[in-house]
Coordinates of C-alpha atoms in Angstrom, one line a residue:
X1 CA 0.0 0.0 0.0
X2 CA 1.5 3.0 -1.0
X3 CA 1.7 7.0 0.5
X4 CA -0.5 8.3 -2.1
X5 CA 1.4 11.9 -2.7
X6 CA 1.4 11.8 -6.0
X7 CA -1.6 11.3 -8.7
X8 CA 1.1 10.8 -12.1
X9 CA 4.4 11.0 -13.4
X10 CA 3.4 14.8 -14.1
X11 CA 2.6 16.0 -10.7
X12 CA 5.8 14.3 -9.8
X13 CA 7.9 16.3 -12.3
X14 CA 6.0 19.6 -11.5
X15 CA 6.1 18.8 -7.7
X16 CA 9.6 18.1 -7.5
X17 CA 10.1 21.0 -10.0
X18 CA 8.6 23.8 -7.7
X19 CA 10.9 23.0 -4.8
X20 CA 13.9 23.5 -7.5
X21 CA 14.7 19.5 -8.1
X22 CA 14.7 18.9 -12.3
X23 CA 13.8 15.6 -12.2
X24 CA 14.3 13.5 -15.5
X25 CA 11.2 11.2 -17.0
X26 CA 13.1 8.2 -15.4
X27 CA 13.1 10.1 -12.1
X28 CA 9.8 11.1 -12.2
X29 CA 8.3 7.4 -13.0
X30 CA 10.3 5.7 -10.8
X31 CA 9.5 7.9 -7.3
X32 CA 5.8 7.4 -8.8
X33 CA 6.5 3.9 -9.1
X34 CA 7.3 3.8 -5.5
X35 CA 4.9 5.9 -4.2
X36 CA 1.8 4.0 -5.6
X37 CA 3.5 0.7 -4.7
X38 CA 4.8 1.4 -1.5
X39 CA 8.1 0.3 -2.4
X40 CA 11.6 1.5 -1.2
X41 CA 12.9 3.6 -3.9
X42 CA 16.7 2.5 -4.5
X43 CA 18.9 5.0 -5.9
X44 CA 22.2 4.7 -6.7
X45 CA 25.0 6.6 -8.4
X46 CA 27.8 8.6 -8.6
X47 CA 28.3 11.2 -5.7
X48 CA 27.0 14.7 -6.0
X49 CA 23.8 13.9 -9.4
X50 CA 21.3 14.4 -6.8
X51 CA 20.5 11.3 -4.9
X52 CA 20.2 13.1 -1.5
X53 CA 18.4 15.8 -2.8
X54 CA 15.8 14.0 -3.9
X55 CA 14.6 12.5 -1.0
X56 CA 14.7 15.9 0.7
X57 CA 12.6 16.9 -2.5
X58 CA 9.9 14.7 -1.5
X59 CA 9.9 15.3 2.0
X60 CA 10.0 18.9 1.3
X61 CA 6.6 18.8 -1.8
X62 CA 4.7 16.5 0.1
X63 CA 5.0 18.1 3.7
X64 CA 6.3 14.8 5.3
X65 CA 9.3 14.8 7.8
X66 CA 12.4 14.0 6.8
X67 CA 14.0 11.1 9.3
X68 CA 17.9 10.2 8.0
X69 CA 19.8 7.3 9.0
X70 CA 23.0 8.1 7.6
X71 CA 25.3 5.1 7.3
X72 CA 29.0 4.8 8.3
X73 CA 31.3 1.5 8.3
X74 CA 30.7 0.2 12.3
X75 CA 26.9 2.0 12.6
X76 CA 25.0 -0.6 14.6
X77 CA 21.3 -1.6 15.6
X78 CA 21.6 0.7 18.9
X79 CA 22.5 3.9 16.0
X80 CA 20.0 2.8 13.3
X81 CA 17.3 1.0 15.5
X82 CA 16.5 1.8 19.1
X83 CA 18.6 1.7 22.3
X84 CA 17.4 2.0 26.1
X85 CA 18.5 5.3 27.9
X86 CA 20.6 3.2 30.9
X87 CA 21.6 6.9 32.3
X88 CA 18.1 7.3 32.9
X89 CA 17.3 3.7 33.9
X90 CA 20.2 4.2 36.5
X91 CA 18.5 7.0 37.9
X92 CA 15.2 5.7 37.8
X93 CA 16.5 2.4 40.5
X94 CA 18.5 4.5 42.2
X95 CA 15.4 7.0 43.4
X96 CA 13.0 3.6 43.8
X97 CA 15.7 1.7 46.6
X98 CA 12.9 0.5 48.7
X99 CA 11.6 -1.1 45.1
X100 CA 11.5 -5.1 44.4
X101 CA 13.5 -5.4 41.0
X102 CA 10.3 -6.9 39.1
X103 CA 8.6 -3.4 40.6
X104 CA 11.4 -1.3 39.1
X105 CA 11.9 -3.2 35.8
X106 CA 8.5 -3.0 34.6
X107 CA 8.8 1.0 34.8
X108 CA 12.2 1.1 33.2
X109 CA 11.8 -0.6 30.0
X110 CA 9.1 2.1 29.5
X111 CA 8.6 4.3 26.6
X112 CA 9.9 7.4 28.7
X113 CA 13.3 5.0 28.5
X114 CA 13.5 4.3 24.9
X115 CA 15.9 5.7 22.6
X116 CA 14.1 6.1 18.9
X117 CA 17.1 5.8 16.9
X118 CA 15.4 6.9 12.7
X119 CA 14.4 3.5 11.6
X120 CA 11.7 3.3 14.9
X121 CA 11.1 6.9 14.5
X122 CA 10.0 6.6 10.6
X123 CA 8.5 3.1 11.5
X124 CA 6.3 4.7 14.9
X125 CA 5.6 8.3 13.5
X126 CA 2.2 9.5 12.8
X127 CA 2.8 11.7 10.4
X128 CA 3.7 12.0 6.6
X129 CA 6.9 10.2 7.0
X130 CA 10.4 10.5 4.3
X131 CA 12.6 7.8 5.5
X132 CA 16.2 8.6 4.1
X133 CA 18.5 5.6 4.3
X134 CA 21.6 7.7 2.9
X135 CA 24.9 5.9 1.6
X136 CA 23.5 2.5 2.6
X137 CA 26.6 0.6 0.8
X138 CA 29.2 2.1 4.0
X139 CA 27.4 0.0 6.1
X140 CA 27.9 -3.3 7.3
X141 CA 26.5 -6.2 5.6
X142 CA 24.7 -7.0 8.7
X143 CA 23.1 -3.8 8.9
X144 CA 20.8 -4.9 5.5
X145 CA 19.4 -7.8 7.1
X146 CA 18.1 -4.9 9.8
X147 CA 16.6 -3.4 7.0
X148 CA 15.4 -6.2 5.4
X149 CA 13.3 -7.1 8.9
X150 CA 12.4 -3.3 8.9
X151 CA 11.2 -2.5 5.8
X152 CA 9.5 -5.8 4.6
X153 CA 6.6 -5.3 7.4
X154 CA 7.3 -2.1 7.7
X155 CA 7.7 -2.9 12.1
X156 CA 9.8 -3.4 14.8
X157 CA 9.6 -5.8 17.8
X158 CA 10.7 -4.2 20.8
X159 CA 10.8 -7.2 23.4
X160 CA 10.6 -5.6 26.3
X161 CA 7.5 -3.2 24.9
X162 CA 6.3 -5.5 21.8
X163 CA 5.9 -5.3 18.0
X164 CA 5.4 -1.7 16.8
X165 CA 3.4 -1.4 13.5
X166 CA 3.6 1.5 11.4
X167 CA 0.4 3.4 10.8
X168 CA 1.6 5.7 8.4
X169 CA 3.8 3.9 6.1
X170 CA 6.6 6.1 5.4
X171 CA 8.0 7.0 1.9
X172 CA 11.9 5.2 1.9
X173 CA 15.2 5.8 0.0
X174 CA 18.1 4.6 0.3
X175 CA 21.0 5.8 -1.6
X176 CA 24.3 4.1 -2.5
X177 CA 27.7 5.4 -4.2
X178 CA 27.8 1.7 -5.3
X179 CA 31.3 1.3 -3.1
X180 CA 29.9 -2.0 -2.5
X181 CA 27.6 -4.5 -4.0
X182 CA 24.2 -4.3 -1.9
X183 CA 22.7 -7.9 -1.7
X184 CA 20.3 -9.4 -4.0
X185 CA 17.7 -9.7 -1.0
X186 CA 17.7 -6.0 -0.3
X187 CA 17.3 -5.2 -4.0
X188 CA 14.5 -7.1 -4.6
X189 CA 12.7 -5.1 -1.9
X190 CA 13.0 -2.3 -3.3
X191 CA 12.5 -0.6 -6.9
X192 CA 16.0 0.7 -8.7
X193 CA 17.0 4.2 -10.0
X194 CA 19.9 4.8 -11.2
X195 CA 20.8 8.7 -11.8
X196 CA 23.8 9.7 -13.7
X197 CA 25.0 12.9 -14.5
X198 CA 22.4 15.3 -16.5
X199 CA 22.8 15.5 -19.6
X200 CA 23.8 18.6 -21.0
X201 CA 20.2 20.5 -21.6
X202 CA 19.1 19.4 -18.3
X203 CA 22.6 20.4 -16.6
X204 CA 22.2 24.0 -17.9
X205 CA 18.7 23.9 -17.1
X206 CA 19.4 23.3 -13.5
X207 CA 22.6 26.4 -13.5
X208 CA 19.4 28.7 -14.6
X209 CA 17.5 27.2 -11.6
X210 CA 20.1 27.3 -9.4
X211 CA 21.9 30.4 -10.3
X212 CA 19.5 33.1 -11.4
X213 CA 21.3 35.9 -13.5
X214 CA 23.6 33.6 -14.7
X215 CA 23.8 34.7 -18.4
X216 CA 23.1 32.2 -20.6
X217 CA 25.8 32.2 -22.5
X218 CA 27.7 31.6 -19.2
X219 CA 26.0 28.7 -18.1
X220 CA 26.2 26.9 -21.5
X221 CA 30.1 27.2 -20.9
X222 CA 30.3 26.1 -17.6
X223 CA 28.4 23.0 -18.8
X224 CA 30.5 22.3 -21.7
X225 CA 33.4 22.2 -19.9
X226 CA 32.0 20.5 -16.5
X227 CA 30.8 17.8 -19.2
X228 CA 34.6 17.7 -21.1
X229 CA 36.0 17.5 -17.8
X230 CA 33.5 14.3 -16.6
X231 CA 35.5 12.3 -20.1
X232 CA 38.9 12.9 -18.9
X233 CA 40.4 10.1 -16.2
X234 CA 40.3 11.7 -13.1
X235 CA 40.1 10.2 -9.6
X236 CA 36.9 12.7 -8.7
X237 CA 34.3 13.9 -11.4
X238 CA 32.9 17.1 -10.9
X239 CA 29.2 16.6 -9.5
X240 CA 26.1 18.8 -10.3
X241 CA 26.9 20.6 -6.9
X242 CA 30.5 21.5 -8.0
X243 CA 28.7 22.9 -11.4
X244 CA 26.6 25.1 -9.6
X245 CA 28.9 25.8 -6.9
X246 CA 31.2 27.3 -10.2
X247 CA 28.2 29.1 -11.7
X248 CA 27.7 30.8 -8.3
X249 CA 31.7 31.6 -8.4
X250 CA 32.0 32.7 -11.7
X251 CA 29.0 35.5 -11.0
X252 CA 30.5 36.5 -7.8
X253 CA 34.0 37.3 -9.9
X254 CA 32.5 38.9 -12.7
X255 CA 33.5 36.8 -15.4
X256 CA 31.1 36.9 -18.5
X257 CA 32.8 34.3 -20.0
X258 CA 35.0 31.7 -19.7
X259 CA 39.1 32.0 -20.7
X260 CA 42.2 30.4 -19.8
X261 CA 43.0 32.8 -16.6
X262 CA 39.5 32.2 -15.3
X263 CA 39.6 29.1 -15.8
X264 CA 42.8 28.5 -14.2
X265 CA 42.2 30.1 -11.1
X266 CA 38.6 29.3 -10.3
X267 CA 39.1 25.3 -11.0
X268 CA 39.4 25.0 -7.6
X269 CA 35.9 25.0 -6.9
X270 CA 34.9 22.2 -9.7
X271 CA 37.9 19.6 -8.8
X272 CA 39.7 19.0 -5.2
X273 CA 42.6 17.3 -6.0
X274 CA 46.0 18.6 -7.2
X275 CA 46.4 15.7 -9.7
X276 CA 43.3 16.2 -11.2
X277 CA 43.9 20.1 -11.9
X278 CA 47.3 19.7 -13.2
X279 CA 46.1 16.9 -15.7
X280 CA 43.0 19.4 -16.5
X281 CA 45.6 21.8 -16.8
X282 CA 47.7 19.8 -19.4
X283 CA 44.6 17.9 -21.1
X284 CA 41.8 20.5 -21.3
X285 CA 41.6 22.1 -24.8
X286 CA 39.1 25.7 -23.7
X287 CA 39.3 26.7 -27.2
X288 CA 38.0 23.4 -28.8
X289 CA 35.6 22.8 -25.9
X290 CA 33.8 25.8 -26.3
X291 CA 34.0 25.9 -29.8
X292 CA 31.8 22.9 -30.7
X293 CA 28.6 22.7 -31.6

């Protein structure tokens, strides 16, 4: 059973669209897809196209909360699940002395105890719910079969409270940089979207978005050579961030166009390793670049 916050692909596009997210036709069908189905929506890709964002996106057109378990090599069930507050427990048996111990533990494996880590919060809320499982492939493999418990019934058994159902089944997303291979079980859970850079006409349509006053001119540059730099080997590609972080950079210095010096000295903001601006340095032809059609 799905959320329901979308009625077609359109409304998607022109939801998404409104809060500043360009969402291609795959985009768009697939986060309808997921919506009608209730299905976790699986997005993978390279870092910086968007992935993020577009849970935020949803959250943000549908008026749901955003709840984000970000993933990290060591998180564990106590970070991604649910722990007990023992502080508080502590305190709790230490003001009830003249207590028997099945007295004080009935009290202390309350709610008032519990520690919602995001997957119970998403899973208990009662609200519009966007659950954001970012950069699921830095966590352990043991951490899937979490989320395949999780998110196949969509609740949690808390043995000391009981099984908590969800009531409002939240929207999910979980990205990946694609580090490491997720299993087969938690893909077939979910549906798969995989977001690449823009291409060109949709990369200087987001500049426009993104950077008004840009001229246009401008922004066809700056995508030219974001896209000539994205061929050439080098150990980071500029993202879509990086494009409109050097949009933003190239307005703040003036420049109406692009040439060798600006180039040279603003690169900074588009690549963030030395090796990769001196071999964009020795490989990148402006002239030619800017020249084609």
């Amino acid at each position: 059973m799905g959320t329901g916050f979308f009625s077609s692909v359109d409304d998607v596009s022109a939801q998404l669209a409104e809060a500043g997210y360009l969402a291609s036709t795959a985009v768009a069908t697939t986060v309808f897809l997921a919506d009608r189905l209730g299905k976790p929506l699986l997005v993978e890709g390279p870092a910086g196209v968007g992935k993020t964002a577009l849970a935020t996106a949803v959250a943000e057109v549908t008026g749901s909360r955003l709840v984000r378990l970000q993933c990290y090599e060591g998180i564990d069930e106590a970070r991604a699940l649910y722990e007990w507050n023992h502080a508080k427990q502590l305190l709790r048996i230490t003001a009830g002395r003249d207590e028997t111990w099945d007295e004080a533990r009935t009290d202390i494996f309350g709610e008032e105890f519990l520690l919602r880590r995001p997957l119970l919060t998403a899973i208990s809320g009662t609200e519009p719910t966007v659950l954001l499982i970012d950069e699921t492939d830095k966590a352990d493999v043991e951490i899937e079969g979490l989320l395949l418990e999780v998110l196949g019934d969509f609740q949690v058994t808390v043995p000391e409270l009981g099984t908590i159902t969800a009531t409002q089944q939240p929207f999910v997303v979980l990205t990946s940089n694609a580090t490491r291979e997720l299993s087969e079980a938690l893909r077939r859970r979910c549906l798969f979207l995989h977001i690449d850079f823009p291409d060109e006409d949709l990369e200087r349509e987001i500049v426009r978005l993104k950077v008004p006053g840009i001229e246009a001119a401008l922004a066809d540059s700056v995508v030219r050579v974001i896209a000539a730099l994205r061929a050439m080997d080098l150990r980071k590609l500029p993202s879509v961030a990086e494009t409109v972080d050097w949009a933003r950079t190239l307005l703040e210095l003036g420049a109406g166009a692009l040439d060798e010096r600006v180039v040279r000295e603003s690169l900074g903001v588009v690549l963030k390793h030395q090796d990769d601006i001196a071999k964009a340095g020795a490989g990148l032809r402006l002239d030619q670049v800017l020249d084609a059609s």
